Amino acid sequence: MKIVEDLFIVDVFQDAEVIAGHAGLKRVVESIEVSETPDVINFLAENSLLLTTGFAFKDDPLALGKFISQMSKHPCAGIAIKLKRFIDVIPKEVVDLANSLEFPIIVIPPSLTLGTVAHQLLSFLWNNKIEELFYAIHIHKKFTEMMIKGYNLQSLIENLGFFLKNPVLLLSPLGDIVSFSQHFHKENMKNVKEHVESLFKENIEKYSETGMIMIDHPDSTHSSISLNVVQVKTMHPYPSLLIIFNAEKLPYPSSQLAIEQASTVISFTLLKNEAIRESSRLLENNFFGSLVEGNISLKEEIIYRGKQHGLIENAKYLCIVFKIDEDKQDPFLQSDLTTRNRSYDFLYDLFNKSMIKINKESILFIKNKYFVSIIQTANDNLTASIKKKLEEFQEEAYNTLKVSLSFGVGNFVNDVTYIPITYSEAVEAWKQGEELYQKKFINLYETKQLIELIHLIPKENLKNFYENTLRSLAYPKTKDEEDLINTLIVFLDNNCEITITSKKLFIHRNTVKYRIAKCEDILGYLVHEPQNSLHLRMALLMRPIFTKTGGI
């Protein structure tokens, strides 16, 4: 059974206007009649809607009032009139009468013929499938208009719930609730919403492939809930999910086709949001890439540009780099570049969510196939807790996506200009971890001792520096030269204090003075001058490499 109000989802009635009898839009309508004769009342079927140009009343528009009274008693569903042909305006007396009788007067757009209107309305009334199609088209048009006007996802889902008169949820590819209809504002529905989210997050792959599922109600006193799961696909490798509650009970003429039309518009909205996020992410990656490469050195510029991407001033900063462990059998790594980039977008969303659990002020970006996170905090004593949370993140990624992740962690720095340092440390820690553990590791950067740094310099360069600094003392040949070197080492280790040196070597102060003077004579420069002292300390650290006193 259809009512006059239902006719407005048909194309020809989209621009029709109800000018009177709004309260009568609930009148039952069973047929459509077209007539221009004044005695048509004798031939009208009950519950019919009359289409006319008003020709019979062109000389006396007020007579239309008596005709409407007769139609209302008959009873008829209403009258749809095409103005500007024989009657320009419906008299106010007639409008007032129709309002009092709750009898609809509908104005048909002048561009339409009565035949066209009658044909579409009759098809709509007589064929349920056509009605469902019209309703689906109506839904599509409404949602397209909302999308064009910039409605956000929450508004679209709220409207879909309103049209379907059933609860609706939109889940992200990870199973998180993105938007929900007004039904879930009720206290008794909040638990249901959380229950559904929990179920889907636990087994998103299984549920995303099923069209209709039954789940237990979180309150055991209630019956089970049926869910219609519709995939909303975008450029993302994994679909979002539109969840319709109790879809088998959708009020007529709602249908699966109407839901699909709405989901198409929601898909376009998601695509638009993804494009905006991708553009924003590109800007973030470019900025932070330049920052960690040291291309932005002025603190004021770093802070000014970084604030729009979440960088905080006057915090402690620590970099974490991580990436998926290489596996030639991994289908992700074998996929084409476009698919891989889209997968990285998916991973970005998952990883960003996990990093926020570790530190709510964290920033995530991509640099040279590394995912890079900058931890920002007032407390730099968090390394142990960060490692524990990374282990949880590592396990979550493996259980959720079956991917193995490895992490390199730098040290905390206390200035934004030092972020490139902690980033370099994190990358070095990752590379060192790969050499030592190969996969699924969390490696913390350890500050190198000076002796380790010396080993990083080519030996030929070390030798030139060593010999040029120590001259003939580089390779002592006699006991006297050995005594000179030993005295020099103790003297420098004790900040050039003669008294302390003499006590530690058990020799007289004058002996220390003599030996240091002798060293300066051989070296050709003063030992206690800062730069000379530094060079000597460095050269003496290298000594075991070039002599038989031991190795480092």
Coordinates of C-alpha atoms in Angstrom, one line a residue:
M1 CA 0.0 0.0 0.0
K2 CA 1.3 3.3 -1.0
I3 CA 0.5 6.9 0.1
V4 CA 0.8 10.2 -1.8
E5 CA 4.0 11.0 0.0
D6 CA 5.7 8.0 -1.6
L7 CA 5.1 9.4 -5.1
F8 CA 7.8 12.1 -4.5
I9 CA 10.6 9.7 -5.0
V10 CA 9.6 9.3 -8.7
D11 CA 11.6 11.5 -11.1
V12 CA 8.6 13.4 -12.5
F13 CA 7.5 14.4 -9.0
Q14 CA 11.0 15.4 -7.8
D15 CA 10.3 19.1 -8.6
A16 CA 6.5 18.9 -7.9
E17 CA 5.3 21.3 -5.2
V18 CA 2.6 20.7 -2.6
I19 CA 0.8 24.0 -2.2
A20 CA -2.1 22.8 0.0
G21 CA -3.3 19.8 2.1
H22 CA 0.2 18.8 3.4
A23 CA -1.5 16.9 6.2
G24 CA -3.2 14.7 3.6
L25 CA 0.0 13.3 2.1
K26 CA -0.7 10.1 4.1
R27 CA -3.8 9.4 2.0
V28 CA -3.7 6.0 0.2
V29 CA -3.1 6.2 -3.5
E30 CA -4.0 3.2 -5.7
S31 CA -4.3 4.7 -9.3
I32 CA -3.6 7.7 -11.5
E33 CA -6.4 9.3 -13.6
V34 CA -6.0 12.0 -16.3
S35 CA -9.1 14.1 -17.2
E36 CA -10.2 17.6 -18.2
T37 CA -14.0 17.2 -18.0
P38 CA -16.0 18.8 -15.1
D39 CA -18.1 15.6 -14.5
V40 CA -15.0 13.3 -14.0
I41 CA -16.0 12.9 -10.4
N42 CA -18.6 10.4 -11.6
F43 CA -15.9 8.2 -13.1
L44 CA -13.0 8.5 -10.7
A45 CA -11.9 5.4 -8.8
E46 CA -11.5 5.6 -5.0
N47 CA -8.0 6.5 -3.8
S48 CA -7.0 7.8 -7.2
L49 CA -4.8 10.9 -7.9
L50 CA -6.2 13.1 -10.6
L51 CA -3.8 14.8 -13.1
T52 CA -5.2 17.9 -14.9
T53 CA -4.4 21.2 -16.5
G54 CA -7.6 22.8 -15.0
F55 CA -9.2 23.3 -18.4
A56 CA -12.7 22.8 -17.0
F57 CA -12.2 25.6 -14.5
K58 CA -10.3 28.2 -16.7
D59 CA -13.3 30.6 -16.7
D60 CA -14.1 30.0 -13.0
P61 CA -11.1 28.9 -10.9
L62 CA -13.1 29.3 -7.7
A63 CA -15.3 26.4 -8.9
L64 CA -12.3 24.2 -8.3
G65 CA -13.2 24.4 -4.6
K66 CA -16.5 22.6 -5.0
F67 CA -14.8 19.9 -7.1
I68 CA -12.1 19.3 -4.5
S69 CA -14.8 18.9 -1.8
Q70 CA -16.4 16.2 -3.9
M71 CA -13.1 14.5 -4.5
S72 CA -12.3 14.5 -0.8
K73 CA -15.6 12.9 0.1
H74 CA -15.3 10.2 -2.7
P75 CA -12.5 9.7 -1.4
C76 CA -9.6 10.5 -3.7
A77 CA -5.9 10.8 -2.9
G78 CA -5.5 14.3 -4.3
I79 CA -5.2 16.5 -7.3
A80 CA -2.0 17.3 -9.3
I81 CA -2.5 20.3 -11.6
K82 CA -0.3 21.8 -14.3
L83 CA -0.6 25.6 -14.0
K84 CA 0.3 28.4 -16.5
R85 CA -1.8 26.6 -19.3
F86 CA -5.4 27.5 -18.4
I87 CA -5.1 28.5 -14.7
D88 CA -2.2 30.7 -13.6
V89 CA -2.8 30.6 -9.8
I90 CA -4.9 28.5 -7.5
P91 CA -7.2 31.0 -5.6
K92 CA -6.5 31.4 -1.9
E93 CA -10.0 30.3 -1.0
V94 CA -9.4 27.0 -2.8
V95 CA -6.0 26.6 -1.0
D96 CA -7.6 27.3 2.4
L97 CA -10.4 24.8 1.7
A98 CA -7.9 22.1 0.7
N99 CA -5.9 22.7 3.9
S100 CA -9.1 22.4 6.0
L101 CA -10.0 19.1 4.2
E102 CA -6.4 17.8 4.4
F103 CA -6.7 17.3 0.7
P104 CA -3.4 17.5 -1.3
I105 CA -3.1 20.0 -4.1
I106 CA 0.2 19.4 -6.0
V107 CA 1.6 21.7 -8.7
I108 CA 3.2 19.8 -11.6
P109 CA 6.2 21.5 -13.3
P110 CA 5.1 23.2 -16.6
S111 CA 7.8 21.4 -18.6
L112 CA 6.2 18.0 -18.1
T113 CA 3.3 16.5 -20.0
L114 CA 0.4 14.8 -18.1
G115 CA 1.1 11.7 -20.1
T116 CA 4.7 11.4 -19.0
V117 CA 3.7 12.0 -15.4
A118 CA 0.9 9.5 -15.5
H119 CA 3.1 6.8 -17.1
Q120 CA 5.8 7.0 -14.5
L121 CA 3.5 7.3 -11.6
L122 CA 1.5 4.3 -12.8
S123 CA 4.6 2.2 -13.3
F124 CA 5.7 3.2 -9.8
L125 CA 2.4 2.1 -8.3
W126 CA 2.0 -1.1 -10.2
N127 CA 5.5 -2.6 -10.1
N128 CA 7.3 -3.1 -6.8
K129 CA 10.6 -3.7 -8.5
I130 CA 10.3 -0.4 -10.3
E131 CA 9.4 1.3 -7.1
E132 CA 12.5 -0.1 -5.5
L133 CA 14.5 1.1 -8.4
F134 CA 13.0 4.6 -8.2
Y135 CA 13.8 4.6 -4.5
A136 CA 17.4 3.5 -5.1
I137 CA 17.8 6.3 -7.7
H138 CA 16.2 8.7 -5.3
I139 CA 18.7 7.7 -2.6
H140 CA 21.6 8.0 -5.1
K141 CA 20.5 11.5 -6.0
K142 CA 20.1 12.6 -2.4
F143 CA 23.5 11.2 -1.4
T144 CA 25.2 12.7 -4.5
E145 CA 23.8 16.1 -3.7
M146 CA 25.0 15.7 -0.1
M147 CA 28.5 14.7 -1.3
I148 CA 28.6 17.7 -3.7
K149 CA 27.6 20.0 -0.9
G150 CA 30.5 18.7 1.2
Y151 CA 28.7 16.6 3.7
N152 CA 31.2 14.6 5.8
L153 CA 31.0 10.8 6.4
Q154 CA 29.2 11.1 9.7
S155 CA 26.4 13.1 8.1
L156 CA 26.1 10.7 5.2
I157 CA 25.8 7.7 7.6
E158 CA 23.3 9.5 9.8
N159 CA 21.2 10.2 6.7
L160 CA 21.4 6.7 5.5
G161 CA 20.2 5.5 8.9
F162 CA 17.3 8.0 8.6
F163 CA 16.3 6.8 5.1
L164 CA 16.6 3.1 6.0
K165 CA 15.1 3.6 9.5
N166 CA 17.7 1.1 10.7
P167 CA 21.0 1.4 12.6
V168 CA 24.1 1.8 10.3
L169 CA 27.8 1.7 11.0
L170 CA 30.8 2.4 8.8
L171 CA 34.0 0.6 9.8
S172 CA 37.5 1.4 8.6
P173 CA 39.6 -1.4 6.9
L174 CA 41.1 -2.0 10.4
G175 CA 37.6 -2.5 11.9
D176 CA 37.5 0.8 13.7
I177 CA 34.2 2.7 13.7
V178 CA 34.4 5.7 11.5
S179 CA 30.8 6.9 11.6
F180 CA 27.5 5.7 12.9
S181 CA 23.8 6.6 12.7
Q182 CA 21.7 8.4 15.3
H183 CA 20.4 5.1 16.7
F184 CA 23.7 4.6 18.6
H185 CA 23.2 7.7 20.7
K186 CA 20.8 5.8 22.8
E187 CA 22.3 4.3 25.9
N188 CA 21.2 0.7 25.2
M189 CA 22.8 0.8 21.7
K190 CA 26.3 2.0 22.9
N191 CA 27.2 -1.5 24.1
V192 CA 26.0 -3.0 20.8
K193 CA 28.2 -0.6 18.8
E194 CA 31.3 -1.5 20.9
H195 CA 30.5 -5.2 20.7
V196 CA 30.3 -5.1 16.9
E197 CA 33.6 -3.1 16.6
S198 CA 35.3 -5.6 18.9
L199 CA 34.1 -8.6 16.9
F200 CA 35.2 -7.1 13.5
K201 CA 38.6 -6.0 14.8
E202 CA 39.3 -9.5 16.1
N203 CA 38.5 -11.1 12.7
I204 CA 38.2 -8.4 10.0
E205 CA 39.2 -10.7 7.2
K206 CA 36.5 -13.3 7.9
Y207 CA 33.7 -10.8 8.4
S208 CA 34.6 -8.6 5.4
E209 CA 33.9 -11.5 3.0
T210 CA 30.5 -12.3 4.3
G211 CA 27.3 -10.6 3.1
M212 CA 25.0 -11.4 6.0
I213 CA 26.0 -12.6 9.5
M214 CA 24.3 -13.3 12.8
I215 CA 25.9 -12.2 16.1
D216 CA 24.9 -12.5 19.7
H217 CA 23.5 -9.5 21.4
P218 CA 25.9 -8.3 24.2
D219 CA 22.9 -8.4 26.5
S220 CA 21.9 -12.1 26.8
T221 CA 18.3 -11.2 27.4
H222 CA 18.0 -9.9 23.8
S223 CA 17.8 -12.0 20.6
S224 CA 20.6 -12.3 18.1
I225 CA 21.3 -9.4 15.7
S226 CA 21.6 -9.8 11.9
L227 CA 24.1 -7.7 10.1
N228 CA 24.3 -7.0 6.4
V229 CA 28.0 -6.3 5.5
V230 CA 28.6 -4.3 2.4
Q231 CA 32.1 -3.7 1.2
V232 CA 32.9 0.0 0.3
K233 CA 35.9 -0.2 -2.0
T234 CA 38.3 2.6 -2.8
M235 CA 41.9 2.7 -4.1
H236 CA 42.8 1.3 -0.7
P237 CA 43.9 -2.4 -0.9
Y238 CA 41.3 -3.3 1.8
P239 CA 37.7 -2.2 1.8
S240 CA 35.8 -0.2 4.4
L241 CA 32.7 -1.9 5.7
L242 CA 29.1 -0.6 5.7
I243 CA 27.1 -2.5 8.4
I244 CA 23.3 -2.4 8.2
F245 CA 21.5 -3.8 11.2
N246 CA 18.5 -6.1 10.6
A247 CA 18.5 -5.5 6.9
E248 CA 15.8 -8.2 6.4
K249 CA 13.4 -5.9 8.2
L250 CA 14.0 -2.8 6.1
P251 CA 10.8 -0.8 5.6
Y252 CA 9.5 -1.0 2.0
P253 CA 10.6 0.3 -0.5
S254 CA 14.2 0.2 0.9
S255 CA 16.2 -2.5 -0.8
Q256 CA 19.7 -3.8 -1.3
L257 CA 19.9 -1.7 -4.4
A258 CA 19.2 1.4 -2.4
I259 CA 22.0 0.5 0.0
E260 CA 24.4 -0.1 -2.9
Q261 CA 23.6 3.3 -4.4
A262 CA 24.3 4.9 -1.0
S263 CA 27.5 2.9 -0.6
T264 CA 28.7 4.1 -4.0
V265 CA 28.5 7.7 -2.9
I266 CA 30.1 6.9 0.4
S267 CA 32.9 5.3 -1.6
F268 CA 33.5 8.5 -3.6
T269 CA 33.6 10.5 -0.3
L270 CA 36.2 8.1 1.1
L271 CA 38.2 8.5 -2.1
K272 CA 38.1 12.2 -1.7
N273 CA 39.2 11.9 1.9
E274 CA 42.0 9.6 0.9
A275 CA 43.2 12.0 -1.7
I276 CA 43.3 14.8 0.8
R277 CA 45.1 12.7 3.3
E278 CA 47.6 11.6 0.7
S279 CA 48.3 15.2 -0.3
S280 CA 48.8 16.1 3.4
R281 CA 51.0 13.1 4.0
L282 CA 53.2 14.0 1.0
L283 CA 53.7 17.5 2.5
E284 CA 54.6 15.9 5.9
N285 CA 57.0 13.4 4.3
N286 CA 58.7 16.2 2.3
F287 CA 59.1 18.4 5.4
F288 CA 60.4 15.8 7.8
G289 CA 62.5 14.3 5.0
S290 CA 64.2 17.7 4.6
L291 CA 64.5 18.1 8.4
V292 CA 66.2 14.7 9.1
E293 CA 68.5 15.3 6.1
G294 CA 69.7 18.5 7.7
N295 CA 68.4 20.7 4.9
I296 CA 66.4 22.9 7.3
S297 CA 68.8 24.2 9.9
L298 CA 67.2 27.3 11.3
K299 CA 65.4 26.6 14.5
E300 CA 62.7 29.2 13.9
E301 CA 61.9 27.8 10.4
I302 CA 61.8 24.2 11.8
I303 CA 59.3 25.3 14.5
Y304 CA 57.2 27.5 12.2
R305 CA 56.8 24.8 9.4
G306 CA 56.7 21.9 11.8
K307 CA 53.8 23.1 13.9
Q308 CA 51.3 22.5 11.1
H309 CA 52.5 18.9 11.0
G310 CA 52.3 18.3 14.8
L311 CA 55.8 19.2 15.8
I312 CA 56.0 20.5 19.4
E313 CA 58.4 23.2 20.6
N314 CA 60.5 22.7 23.7
A315 CA 60.2 18.9 24.0
K316 CA 62.4 15.9 24.1
Y317 CA 62.7 14.1 20.8
L318 CA 63.5 10.5 19.8
C319 CA 63.4 8.9 16.4
I320 CA 62.3 5.3 15.7
V321 CA 62.7 3.8 12.2
F322 CA 61.1 0.5 11.2
K323 CA 60.3 -1.4 8.0
I324 CA 59.0 -4.7 6.9
D325 CA 61.6 -7.4 6.9
E326 CA 62.7 -8.5 3.5
D327 CA 61.3 -11.8 2.4
K328 CA 61.4 -12.8 -1.3
Q329 CA 58.4 -15.1 -0.8
D330 CA 56.3 -12.3 0.7
P331 CA 53.5 -11.5 -1.7
F332 CA 53.5 -7.9 -0.4
L333 CA 57.1 -7.4 -1.5
Q334 CA 56.5 -9.2 -4.8
S335 CA 53.5 -7.0 -5.7
D336 CA 53.7 -4.1 -8.3
L337 CA 54.8 -0.7 -7.2
T338 CA 51.2 0.8 -7.3
T339 CA 49.8 -2.0 -5.1
R340 CA 52.7 -1.7 -2.8
N341 CA 52.3 2.1 -2.4
R342 CA 48.6 1.6 -1.6
S343 CA 49.5 -1.1 0.9
Y344 CA 52.0 1.3 2.5
D345 CA 49.0 3.7 2.9
F346 CA 47.1 1.0 4.7
L347 CA 50.2 0.2 6.9
Y348 CA 50.7 3.9 7.5
D349 CA 47.2 4.0 9.1
L350 CA 47.8 0.9 11.2
F351 CA 51.3 2.0 12.3
N352 CA 50.2 5.6 13.1
K353 CA 47.4 4.2 15.4
S354 CA 50.0 1.9 17.1
M355 CA 52.6 4.7 17.5
I356 CA 49.9 7.0 19.1
K357 CA 49.4 4.2 21.7
I358 CA 53.2 4.5 22.5
N359 CA 53.2 8.3 22.5
K360 CA 50.1 10.4 21.8
E361 CA 52.2 13.2 20.4
S362 CA 54.1 11.0 18.0
I363 CA 54.5 11.9 14.4
L364 CA 54.7 9.3 11.6
F365 CA 56.2 9.7 8.2
I366 CA 57.9 7.7 5.4
K367 CA 61.5 8.2 4.4
N368 CA 63.5 6.0 2.1
K369 CA 61.2 3.0 2.6
Y370 CA 61.5 3.4 6.4
F371 CA 58.5 4.3 8.5
V372 CA 59.9 7.0 10.8
S373 CA 58.3 8.1 14.1
I374 CA 59.3 11.1 16.1
I375 CA 58.4 10.6 19.8
Q376 CA 57.8 14.0 21.5
T377 CA 57.6 14.1 25.3
A378 CA 58.7 16.1 28.3
N379 CA 60.2 13.0 29.9
D380 CA 63.3 11.5 28.2
N381 CA 63.5 8.6 30.7
L382 CA 61.1 6.4 28.6
T383 CA 63.4 4.2 26.6
A384 CA 62.6 1.0 28.5
S385 CA 58.8 1.5 28.3
I386 CA 59.1 2.4 24.6
K387 CA 60.9 -0.8 23.9
K388 CA 58.1 -2.8 25.6
K389 CA 55.4 -1.0 23.6
L390 CA 57.3 -1.6 20.4
E391 CA 57.4 -5.3 21.2
E392 CA 53.6 -5.2 21.5
F393 CA 53.3 -3.3 18.3
Q394 CA 55.6 -5.8 16.6
E395 CA 53.3 -8.7 17.8
E396 CA 50.2 -6.9 16.7
A397 CA 51.5 -6.3 13.2
Y398 CA 52.4 -9.9 12.9
N399 CA 49.1 -11.2 14.1
T400 CA 47.0 -8.7 12.1
L401 CA 48.9 -8.6 8.8
K402 CA 51.4 -11.5 9.0
V403 CA 54.3 -9.0 8.4
S404 CA 57.5 -9.0 10.4
L405 CA 58.8 -5.6 11.5
S406 CA 62.2 -4.5 12.7
F407 CA 63.0 -1.4 14.6
G408 CA 66.0 0.9 15.1
V409 CA 65.7 3.4 18.1
G410 CA 67.8 6.5 18.5
N411 CA 68.5 8.5 21.7
F412 CA 66.6 11.4 23.1
V413 CA 67.7 14.9 22.1
N414 CA 66.5 18.1 23.7
D415 CA 66.3 20.5 20.7
V416 CA 64.4 20.3 17.4
T417 CA 67.7 21.1 15.5
Y418 CA 69.1 17.8 16.9
I419 CA 66.3 15.7 15.4
P420 CA 68.6 14.7 12.4
I421 CA 71.1 13.3 15.0
T422 CA 68.5 11.0 16.6
Y423 CA 67.3 10.0 13.2
S424 CA 70.8 9.0 12.0
E425 CA 71.2 7.0 15.3
A426 CA 67.9 5.2 14.6
V427 CA 68.9 4.3 11.0
E428 CA 72.4 3.1 12.2
A429 CA 70.7 1.1 15.0
W430 CA 68.4 -0.5 12.4
K431 CA 71.3 -1.4 10.0
Q432 CA 73.3 -2.8 12.9
G433 CA 70.3 -4.8 14.0
E434 CA 69.9 -6.3 10.5
E435 CA 73.5 -7.4 10.5
L436 CA 73.2 -9.0 14.0
Y437 CA 69.7 -10.4 14.0
Q438 CA 68.5 -10.2 10.4
K439 CA 64.7 -9.9 11.2
K440 CA 62.1 -9.1 13.8
F441 CA 64.4 -7.1 16.1
I442 CA 64.3 -4.0 18.2
N443 CA 67.8 -2.5 18.3
L444 CA 68.6 0.5 20.5
Y445 CA 71.4 2.9 19.5
E446 CA 74.4 2.9 21.8
T447 CA 76.6 5.9 21.8
K448 CA 80.0 4.9 20.5
Q449 CA 83.1 5.3 22.6
L450 CA 85.9 7.4 21.1
I451 CA 87.9 4.3 20.5
E452 CA 85.1 2.9 18.3
L453 CA 84.9 6.0 16.3
I454 CA 88.6 5.8 15.6
H455 CA 88.1 2.4 14.1
L456 CA 85.8 3.9 11.6
I457 CA 88.6 6.1 10.1
P458 CA 90.7 4.5 7.3
K459 CA 93.9 3.1 8.8
E460 CA 96.1 5.0 6.3
N461 CA 94.6 8.3 7.5
L462 CA 95.1 7.3 11.1
K463 CA 98.7 6.4 10.5
N464 CA 99.5 9.8 9.0
F465 CA 97.8 11.6 11.9
Y466 CA 99.5 9.4 14.5
E467 CA 103.0 9.8 13.0
N468 CA 102.7 13.6 12.4
T469 CA 101.5 14.2 15.9
L470 CA 104.0 12.1 17.9
R471 CA 107.0 12.4 15.5
S472 CA 109.8 10.2 16.7
L473 CA 107.9 9.2 19.8
A474 CA 105.5 7.4 17.6
Y475 CA 107.7 4.3 17.6
P476 CA 110.0 4.5 20.8
K477 CA 113.2 2.5 20.4
T478 CA 114.8 3.0 23.8
K479 CA 113.8 2.9 27.4
D480 CA 114.2 6.6 27.7
E481 CA 111.7 7.2 24.9
E482 CA 109.3 4.8 26.6
D483 CA 109.6 6.8 29.8
L484 CA 108.9 10.0 27.9
I485 CA 105.7 8.5 26.3
N486 CA 104.5 7.1 29.7
T487 CA 105.1 10.4 31.4
L488 CA 103.3 12.2 28.6
I489 CA 100.3 9.9 28.9
V490 CA 100.0 10.3 32.7
F491 CA 100.6 14.1 32.4
L492 CA 97.7 14.5 29.9
D493 CA 95.4 12.2 31.8
N494 CA 95.8 14.4 34.8
N495 CA 95.1 17.7 33.1
C496 CA 98.8 18.6 32.9
E497 CA 99.3 18.7 36.7
I498 CA 103.0 18.2 37.5
T499 CA 102.5 17.4 41.2
I500 CA 99.8 14.7 40.5
T501 CA 101.9 13.2 37.7
S502 CA 105.0 12.9 39.9
K503 CA 103.0 11.2 42.6
K504 CA 101.5 8.7 40.3
L505 CA 104.8 7.9 38.6
F506 CA 106.8 8.0 41.9
I507 CA 109.3 10.4 40.5
H508 CA 110.4 13.9 41.4
R509 CA 108.6 17.0 40.2
N510 CA 111.7 18.2 38.4
T511 CA 111.9 14.8 36.6
V512 CA 108.4 15.4 35.3
K513 CA 109.3 18.9 34.2
Y514 CA 112.4 17.6 32.4
R515 CA 110.6 14.9 30.6
I516 CA 107.7 17.1 29.4
A517 CA 110.3 19.7 28.2
K518 CA 112.1 16.9 26.4
C519 CA 108.8 15.8 24.8
E520 CA 108.1 19.3 23.6
D521 CA 111.6 19.6 22.2
I522 CA 111.0 16.4 20.1
L523 CA 107.4 17.3 19.1
G524 CA 108.2 20.9 18.3
Y525 CA 105.2 22.3 20.1
L526 CA 103.9 23.0 23.6
V527 CA 102.0 20.1 25.2
H528 CA 99.6 22.0 27.4
E529 CA 98.0 24.2 24.7
P530 CA 94.4 23.0 24.2
Q531 CA 94.6 22.0 20.5
N532 CA 98.0 20.3 20.9
S533 CA 96.7 18.5 24.0
L534 CA 93.6 17.2 22.1
H535 CA 95.7 16.0 19.2
L536 CA 98.1 14.2 21.5
R537 CA 95.3 12.5 23.4
M538 CA 93.9 11.3 20.1
A539 CA 97.2 10.0 18.8
L540 CA 98.0 8.2 22.1
L541 CA 94.6 6.4 21.9
M542 CA 95.7 5.1 18.5
R543 CA 99.0 4.0 19.8
P544 CA 98.0 0.3 20.4
I545 CA 97.1 0.0 16.7
F546 CA 100.7 0.8 15.5
T547 CA 102.8 -0.6 18.4
K548 CA 103.1 -3.9 20.2
T549 CA 101.6 -2.5 23.4
G550 CA 98.2 -4.2 22.6
G551 CA 95.2 -3.9 20.4
I552 CA 91.9 -2.1 20.6

